[in-house]
Structures are given as structure tokens and as C-alpha cells.
Amino acid sequence: VGSVFRAERPQKGRYRQFTQCDIDVIGDESDFAELELILATSEALSQIGFSGFTVRINDRRILNGVVEYCGYDKNEFEMVFITIDKLDKIGLDGIEKELMEKSVNRPSSVKLMSFLRNVSSGLNDDLFTLLPNEVNKNVIDELKQIIKSVKVQSNGSYQIVFDPTLVRGMGYYTGPVFEIEDKDFPSSIAGGGRYDNMIGKYFGKKIPACGFSIGFERIMTLLEERGLSIATNEEKRVVIFDVNSVSANFALTFAKEVRSGDGIVSTQKRRKNVKKQLDDLVKLGYTSFCLLDSESSKVEFRPIK
């Protein structure tokens, strides 16, 4: 978990500085690494209240095969990928316009647009059948196996779909790439992929690696909008004290003593509207409270009703 910085136009869920919760598998070149990462990330989201989200998956080698089939020169591959990556923002017409402006290879752009329109039409349930022969069959089989295994493990609590238009903008990806989408958020809430060549640049040898990261701010935005609280086995209690008759030090010391046992204990000043205060605490997952209005009387925790 750490801070990440990028050039960005600030908007909902997209910041120039944000917190990324990352998980990686280093040294495993098998597709089992991708499978474990997808399952672990999906399970983490499920544990904090998410369901019905969609995992989109593709492979950079599939993209290479498609672009090669269209006839682009290798020095144009990255430009084509960056353009396709904008599909959600500018649509098919925008992609076509940009390709025609940036590439001298018009026939290749026409061919690619035909492929993209077929993929986006929604008329074909099995998008693998649209892939050209230039795509390595072993790559397709590996991706199909990942999808099959995730479907079995998910028990229908979330979906995984093959999306041949998924790029993920980072040029260092070398194999499978994946993102998680939620219907209530305009962009992905998690993303990752395989990057076998990155670490090796610093060690002089190939070191296989694969990672998946969750956007912390995006997750928190959705949780707050839905009024969801993170599930926990620990009881959450709160000490509310009257500032007119109880000192902050007394309240904090009392809370510290209670906290030495099990569970989570917070301290709050008493508001004028105690009922509203308790209602807000329930939304945050608190189950009981005690009201300190004297430093001499004995108090007990009561359920928040």
C-alpha cells in the first residue's frame, strides 16, 4: 500500500496523487499467477461488500496478433495500442479518426476498425472466434483456462469476460492484462497484468512478474455512496463524553482501558443531537456506546438502537 503520482486531470475517482493497494507474484511464469491474483483481488472486494462486478481480461500477445494481422508496421504497434485504449472515452468514431490521422497505413486502419466494430457489435457471444490466425493458439488456450477457473471459483458472485479491446495503457505489459469494473463507477476500480521484462532491466536477467492493484480512493468513494461499511469480526464501540462535565483526558484514558480488551473503541464528544450522532455511528458499523457525563459514576456500554 502506498502513494502513486501521475499527470491527470482531476475528476471523480481520478487524482494526481492516490493510494494504491497492490499485490504481486514474482518469479512465477505460469498462468497460475494471474489466476491467483484475480481470485485474491476479487475476494478482497467481496469481503468489503462488493458483488456483481466484472473482471475484464485480455492478453497483450493477442493485441500484437490482431495488429499484426491488420498489417501495421511494428514501430506503429504502441501508437495503435494507445489509441485503442481510448475506446471508452472517444468511441469507435473517435478511434477511427485518430488512427487515420496518425498512421500512414490506411488499409491497416480500415481492417482494424472492421475488427473493433465486430467486437463491439454485441452480436457474437464468443469473441475468441473473431480473433485472426495470427494470434498464438496457446495464448488463447491459456486465457480460456484462466476464465474457466475464475468462473468456477466465483460461484456467480461476479463475472469475468474476455475483452479483446482491453489494452491498459502501460507499455510494459507482456501477457495477460485485466481490470475490474463496477456498474456505478465511470472507470476501473482495479487493474493489473503481467510485466515479465520490467524487473529484469535492473538485474540483467528475465524475472517473470505479475501484479494487480486496487484504487483505494475509488473503493472508498463507492462504499460511501452506497452507505456500506467494511465487514469486520471485531465489535466497534464508542465512548461519548460530555465536555461540560468530563475532561478529554479522562475520556481518553477510559477508552484506552476498554480498548485493552477486544474490539475497536473510539472516542467522541457529545453532540447536541445525540440521536443523530448515534444514527451516524450505526452507519459506520458501531454496535454499542457509553455516555460519560461524570468522572465519578460507573458507566456501561449499551447497544445502539
Tab-separated table of C-alpha atoms in Angstrom:
chain	number	residue	atom	x	y	z
A	1	VAL	CA	0.000	0.000	0.000
A	2	GLY	CA	1.454	3.370	-0.974
A	3	SER	CA	1.035	6.680	-2.758
A	4	VAL	CA	1.187	6.893	-6.565
A	5	PHE	CA	1.599	10.062	-8.629
A	6	ARG	CA	0.611	10.739	-12.247
A	7	ALA	CA	-0.235	13.525	-14.653
A	8	GLU	CA	-4.034	13.614	-14.540
A	9	ARG	CA	-6.971	15.943	-14.946
A	10	PRO	CA	-8.597	15.611	-11.510
A	11	GLN	CA	-12.147	14.230	-11.623
A	12	LYS	CA	-14.314	11.736	-9.778
A	13	GLY	CA	-12.090	8.878	-8.682
A	14	ARG	CA	-9.057	10.164	-10.614
A	15	TYR	CA	-6.426	12.166	-8.765
A	16	ARG	CA	-2.843	13.251	-9.329
A	17	GLN	CA	-1.919	11.565	-6.070
A	18	PHE	CA	-3.764	8.458	-4.944
A	19	THR	CA	-3.306	5.392	-2.769
A	20	GLN	CA	-2.753	2.054	-4.466
A	21	CYS	CA	-3.240	-1.318	-2.761
A	22	ASP	CA	-1.022	-3.694	-4.703
A	23	ILE	CA	-0.418	-7.453	-4.801
A	24	ASP	CA	2.266	-9.097	-6.957
A	25	VAL	CA	3.637	-12.547	-7.738
A	26	ILE	CA	7.344	-12.551	-8.622
A	27	GLY	CA	9.195	-15.469	-10.218
A	28	ASP	CA	6.201	-17.476	-11.469
A	29	GLU	CA	5.887	-17.558	-15.254
A	30	SER	CA	2.828	-19.832	-15.265
A	31	ASP	CA	-0.707	-18.538	-15.761
A	32	PHE	CA	-1.492	-19.714	-12.226
A	33	ALA	CA	-0.059	-16.397	-11.006
A	34	GLU	CA	-2.719	-14.470	-12.926
A	35	LEU	CA	-5.414	-16.794	-11.639
A	36	GLU	CA	-4.386	-16.338	-8.010
A	37	LEU	CA	-4.165	-12.557	-8.367
A	38	ILE	CA	-7.620	-12.270	-9.926
A	39	LEU	CA	-9.155	-14.505	-7.261
A	40	ALA	CA	-7.361	-12.736	-4.389
A	41	THR	CA	-8.370	-9.265	-5.581
A	42	SER	CA	-11.957	-10.333	-6.242
A	43	GLU	CA	-12.151	-11.944	-2.806
A	44	ALA	CA	-10.802	-8.769	-1.186
A	45	LEU	CA	-13.504	-6.708	-2.893
A	46	SER	CA	-16.163	-9.234	-1.901
A	47	GLN	CA	-15.038	-9.088	1.732
A	48	ILE	CA	-15.685	-5.336	1.900
A	49	GLY	CA	-19.149	-5.551	0.406
A	50	PHE	CA	-18.736	-5.564	-3.376
A	51	SER	CA	-20.601	-8.004	-5.621
A	52	GLY	CA	-21.771	-8.200	-9.200
A	53	PHE	CA	-18.632	-6.538	-10.546
A	54	THR	CA	-16.993	-7.589	-13.815
A	55	VAL	CA	-13.417	-8.697	-14.436
A	56	ARG	CA	-12.347	-7.827	-17.994
A	57	ILE	CA	-9.361	-9.765	-19.294
A	58	ASN	CA	-7.209	-9.734	-22.419
A	59	ASP	CA	-3.611	-10.525	-23.374
A	60	ARG	CA	-1.020	-8.200	-24.896
A	61	ARG	CA	0.058	-11.051	-27.173
A	62	ILE	CA	-3.479	-11.209	-28.546
A	63	LEU	CA	-3.347	-7.486	-29.267
A	64	ASN	CA	0.000	-7.971	-31.002
A	65	GLY	CA	-1.510	-10.702	-33.178
A	66	VAL	CA	-4.529	-8.588	-34.108
A	67	VAL	CA	-2.430	-5.548	-35.048
A	68	GLU	CA	-0.009	-7.752	-36.986
A	69	TYR	CA	-2.963	-9.278	-38.858
A	70	CYS	CA	-4.112	-5.776	-39.794
A	71	GLY	CA	-0.732	-5.122	-41.414
A	72	TYR	CA	0.729	-2.374	-39.233
A	73	ASP	CA	4.489	-1.929	-39.016
A	74	LYS	CA	5.937	-2.917	-35.646
A	75	ASN	CA	7.006	0.661	-34.984
A	76	GLU	CA	3.301	1.623	-35.058
A	77	PHE	CA	2.117	-1.047	-32.610
A	78	GLU	CA	2.395	1.111	-29.483
A	79	MET	CA	0.632	4.040	-31.157
A	80	VAL	CA	-2.232	1.720	-32.136
A	81	PHE	CA	-2.471	0.312	-28.600
A	82	ILE	CA	-2.565	3.783	-27.045
A	83	THR	CA	-5.346	4.756	-29.457
A	84	ILE	CA	-7.437	1.637	-28.784
A	85	ASP	CA	-7.030	2.300	-25.053
A	86	LYS	CA	-9.130	5.450	-25.526
A	87	LEU	CA	-12.161	3.491	-26.767
A	88	ASP	CA	-14.241	4.105	-23.629
A	89	LYS	CA	-13.558	7.845	-23.837
A	90	ILE	CA	-13.850	8.694	-27.540
A	91	GLY	CA	-15.799	5.760	-29.006
A	92	LEU	CA	-15.276	3.909	-32.273
A	93	ASP	CA	-15.627	7.012	-34.435
A	94	GLY	CA	-13.004	8.802	-32.371
A	95	ILE	CA	-10.661	5.815	-32.659
A	96	GLU	CA	-11.092	5.735	-36.425
A	97	LYS	CA	-10.427	9.462	-36.764
A	98	GLU	CA	-7.269	9.264	-34.658
A	99	LEU	CA	-5.919	6.208	-36.482
A	100	MET	CA	-6.444	7.836	-39.863
A	101	GLU	CA	-4.610	10.946	-38.665
A	102	LYS	CA	-1.670	9.183	-37.016
A	103	SER	CA	-0.987	6.224	-39.321
A	104	VAL	CA	0.136	6.328	-42.946
A	105	ASN	CA	-1.182	2.785	-43.326
A	106	ARG	CA	-4.829	3.476	-44.166
A	107	PRO	CA	-5.708	-0.113	-45.272
A	108	SER	CA	-4.485	-1.412	-41.893
A	109	SER	CA	-6.654	1.101	-40.040
A	110	VAL	CA	-9.692	0.110	-42.118
A	111	LYS	CA	-9.028	-3.541	-41.274
A	112	LEU	CA	-8.601	-2.806	-37.571
A	113	MET	CA	-11.793	-0.745	-37.434
A	114	SER	CA	-13.705	-3.622	-39.009
A	115	PHE	CA	-12.395	-5.912	-36.263
A	116	LEU	CA	-13.239	-3.429	-33.492
A	117	ARG	CA	-16.757	-2.875	-34.820
A	118	ASN	CA	-17.364	-6.628	-34.939
A	119	VAL	CA	-16.154	-6.969	-31.344
A	120	SER	CA	-18.290	-4.046	-30.143
A	121	SER	CA	-21.447	-5.053	-32.022
A	122	GLY	CA	-22.605	-7.439	-29.311
A	123	LEU	CA	-23.696	-9.910	-31.984
A	124	ASN	CA	-21.133	-12.575	-31.099
A	125	ASP	CA	-21.218	-14.340	-27.729
A	126	ASP	CA	-17.792	-15.938	-28.254
A	127	LEU	CA	-15.343	-13.157	-29.069
A	128	PHE	CA	-12.493	-15.658	-29.334
A	129	THR	CA	-13.945	-16.737	-32.692
A	130	LEU	CA	-13.272	-13.251	-34.071
A	131	LEU	CA	-9.527	-13.494	-33.487
A	132	PRO	CA	-7.329	-13.899	-36.589
A	133	ASN	CA	-4.959	-16.828	-37.164
A	134	GLU	CA	-2.013	-14.571	-36.357
A	135	VAL	CA	-2.881	-14.905	-32.659
A	136	ASN	CA	-0.979	-17.757	-30.991
A	137	LYS	CA	-3.384	-20.605	-30.162
A	138	ASN	CA	-1.523	-21.429	-26.933
A	139	VAL	CA	-2.102	-17.870	-25.710
A	140	ILE	CA	-5.825	-18.208	-26.425
A	141	ASP	CA	-5.986	-21.565	-24.625
A	142	GLU	CA	-4.197	-20.144	-21.557
A	143	LEU	CA	-6.614	-17.226	-21.373
A	144	LYS	CA	-9.619	-19.506	-21.775
A	145	GLN	CA	-8.353	-21.656	-18.901
A	146	ILE	CA	-7.969	-18.630	-16.617
A	147	ILE	CA	-11.519	-17.508	-17.441
A	148	LYS	CA	-12.907	-21.006	-16.883
A	149	SER	CA	-11.188	-21.364	-13.490
A	150	VAL	CA	-12.312	-17.927	-12.289
A	151	LYS	CA	-15.915	-18.684	-13.259
A	152	VAL	CA	-15.827	-21.881	-11.213
A	153	GLN	CA	-14.288	-20.180	-8.173
A	154	SER	CA	-16.546	-17.104	-8.274
A	155	ASN	CA	-19.767	-19.090	-7.851
A	156	GLY	CA	-21.556	-16.399	-9.844
A	157	SER	CA	-20.849	-13.609	-7.335
A	158	TYR	CA	-19.009	-11.676	-10.064
A	159	GLN	CA	-18.375	-12.041	-13.792
A	160	ILE	CA	-15.242	-12.466	-15.900
A	161	VAL	CA	-15.325	-11.674	-19.627
A	162	PHE	CA	-12.840	-11.697	-22.475
A	163	ASP	CA	-12.448	-8.214	-23.950
A	164	PRO	CA	-10.061	-8.061	-26.942
A	165	THR	CA	-10.184	-4.241	-26.825
A	166	LEU	CA	-8.707	-4.066	-23.307
A	167	VAL	CA	-5.209	-2.572	-23.539
A	168	ARG	CA	-4.226	-0.950	-20.237
A	169	GLY	CA	-2.083	1.988	-21.199
A	170	MET	CA	1.227	0.943	-19.694
A	171	GLY	CA	3.630	-0.269	-22.380
A	172	TYR	CA	5.480	-2.634	-20.042
A	173	TYR	CA	2.768	-5.319	-20.036
A	174	THR	CA	3.838	-8.549	-21.774
A	175	GLY	CA	0.961	-11.007	-21.245
A	176	PRO	CA	-2.500	-11.098	-19.683
A	177	VAL	CA	-3.991	-7.757	-18.607
A	178	PHE	CA	-7.112	-7.324	-16.512
A	179	GLU	CA	-9.377	-4.719	-14.969
A	180	ILE	CA	-12.335	-4.792	-12.607
A	181	GLU	CA	-15.343	-2.633	-13.364
A	182	ASP	CA	-18.291	-1.684	-11.190
A	183	LYS	CA	-21.536	-0.559	-12.824
A	184	ASP	CA	-21.703	2.530	-10.583
A	185	PHE	CA	-18.230	3.863	-11.382
A	186	PRO	CA	-17.080	5.504	-14.639
A	187	SER	CA	-13.657	3.816	-14.748
A	188	SER	CA	-11.996	0.661	-13.446
A	189	ILE	CA	-11.636	0.132	-9.692
A	190	ALA	CA	-8.734	-2.319	-10.016
A	191	GLY	CA	-6.270	-3.301	-12.713
A	192	GLY	CA	-3.078	-5.136	-13.489
A	193	GLY	CA	-1.272	-7.620	-15.665
A	194	ARG	CA	1.958	-9.451	-16.435
A	195	TYR	CA	5.193	-7.481	-16.796
A	196	ASP	CA	7.975	-10.025	-17.367
A	197	ASN	CA	10.576	-7.607	-18.725
A	198	MET	CA	10.468	-4.764	-16.200
A	199	ILE	CA	12.394	-6.146	-13.205
A	200	GLY	CA	14.989	-7.776	-15.460
A	201	LYS	CA	16.110	-4.358	-16.681
A	202	TYR	CA	17.683	-3.799	-13.268
A	203	PHE	CA	19.112	-7.299	-12.747
A	204	GLY	CA	20.298	-8.247	-16.225
A	205	LYS	CA	18.084	-11.327	-16.488
A	206	LYS	CA	14.435	-12.076	-17.125
A	207	ILE	CA	12.335	-12.215	-13.962
A	208	PRO	CA	8.657	-13.076	-14.525
A	209	ALA	CA	6.230	-10.883	-12.623
A	210	CYS	CA	2.516	-10.230	-12.438
A	211	GLY	CA	0.523	-7.752	-10.361
A	212	PHE	CA	-2.939	-6.448	-9.538
A	213	SER	CA	-3.808	-3.223	-7.723
A	214	ILE	CA	-6.951	-1.701	-6.215
A	215	GLY	CA	-7.619	2.035	-6.320
A	216	PHE	CA	-8.217	2.911	-2.659
A	217	GLU	CA	-9.964	6.254	-3.256
A	218	ARG	CA	-12.280	4.732	-5.853
A	219	ILE	CA	-13.260	1.933	-3.497
A	220	MET	CA	-13.921	4.356	-0.651
A	221	THR	CA	-15.993	6.606	-2.931
A	222	LEU	CA	-18.273	3.711	-3.858
A	223	LEU	CA	-18.556	2.470	-0.278
A	224	GLU	CA	-19.546	5.928	0.941
A	225	GLU	CA	-22.089	6.404	-1.856
A	226	ARG	CA	-23.689	3.058	-1.047
A	227	GLY	CA	-23.632	3.576	2.703
A	228	LEU	CA	-21.699	0.356	3.118
A	229	SER	CA	-19.323	-0.367	5.974
A	230	ILE	CA	-16.373	-2.723	5.855
A	231	ALA	CA	-17.270	-6.058	7.389
A	232	THR	CA	-15.264	-6.962	10.499
A	233	ASN	CA	-15.437	-9.610	13.182
A	234	GLU	CA	-14.418	-7.073	15.823
A	235	GLU	CA	-17.075	-5.226	17.803
A	236	LYS	CA	-16.986	-1.468	17.321
A	237	ARG	CA	-17.808	0.580	20.421
A	238	VAL	CA	-17.716	4.302	21.089
A	239	VAL	CA	-17.196	6.377	24.219
A	240	ILE	CA	-19.245	9.604	24.084
A	241	PHE	CA	-18.374	12.210	26.704
A	242	ASP	CA	-19.951	15.485	27.810
A	243	VAL	CA	-17.280	18.192	27.550
A	244	ASN	CA	-19.059	20.248	30.237
A	245	SER	CA	-18.552	17.625	32.950
A	246	VAL	CA	-15.847	15.250	31.691
A	247	SER	CA	-12.320	16.157	30.626
A	248	ALA	CA	-10.875	14.883	27.369
A	249	ASN	CA	-8.021	13.188	29.254
A	250	PHE	CA	-10.472	11.265	31.448
A	251	ALA	CA	-12.475	10.117	28.406
A	252	LEU	CA	-9.342	9.078	26.503
A	253	THR	CA	-7.956	7.179	29.491
A	254	PHE	CA	-11.278	5.385	29.968
A	255	ALA	CA	-11.376	4.449	26.264
A	256	LYS	CA	-7.775	3.217	26.445
A	257	GLU	CA	-8.644	0.883	29.330
A	258	VAL	CA	-11.635	-0.516	27.439
A	259	ARG	CA	-9.529	-0.852	24.300
A	260	SER	CA	-7.046	-3.103	26.112
A	261	GLY	CA	-9.640	-5.845	25.759
A	262	ASP	CA	-11.119	-6.997	22.451
A	263	GLY	CA	-12.709	-4.883	19.747
A	264	ILE	CA	-12.467	-1.342	18.427
A	265	VAL	CA	-13.134	1.610	20.723
A	266	SER	CA	-13.418	5.221	19.561
A	267	THR	CA	-13.977	8.443	21.489
A	268	GLN	CA	-16.351	11.274	20.535
A	269	LYS	CA	-17.592	14.478	22.080
A	270	ARG	CA	-21.305	14.521	22.812
A	271	ARG	CA	-23.286	16.441	20.206
A	272	LYS	CA	-26.443	18.441	20.819
A	273	ASN	CA	-28.444	15.886	18.846
A	274	VAL	CA	-27.372	12.580	20.405
A	275	LYS	CA	-29.900	10.559	18.411
A	276	LYS	CA	-28.444	11.839	15.136
A	277	GLN	CA	-24.962	11.110	16.468
A	278	LEU	CA	-25.922	7.508	17.233
A	279	ASP	CA	-27.594	7.097	13.842
A	280	ASP	CA	-24.372	8.208	12.166
A	281	LEU	CA	-22.371	5.754	14.272
A	282	VAL	CA	-24.611	2.868	13.198
A	283	LYS	CA	-23.839	3.715	9.566
A	284	LEU	CA	-20.144	3.434	10.417
A	285	GLY	CA	-20.626	-0.029	11.892
A	286	TYR	CA	-20.698	0.789	15.620
A	287	THR	CA	-22.876	-1.501	17.726
A	288	SER	CA	-22.671	-0.104	21.281
A	289	PHE	CA	-21.860	3.077	23.201
A	290	CYS	CA	-21.443	4.510	26.658
A	291	LEU	CA	-22.205	8.077	27.705
A	292	LEU	CA	-19.772	9.714	30.116
A	293	ASP	CA	-21.442	12.631	31.890
A	294	SER	CA	-19.449	12.361	35.106
A	295	GLU	CA	-15.947	11.370	36.133
A	296	SER	CA	-17.203	9.582	39.247
A	297	SER	CA	-20.171	7.480	38.140
A	298	LYS	CA	-19.805	3.955	36.768
A	299	VAL	CA	-20.909	3.509	33.154
A	300	GLU	CA	-21.713	0.529	30.981
A	301	PHE	CA	-21.911	0.058	27.239
A	302	ARG	CA	-25.387	-0.157	25.746
A	303	PRO	CA	-26.474	-1.360	22.302
A	304	ILE	CA	-27.130	1.377	19.773
A	305	LYS	CA	-30.777	1.019	18.786
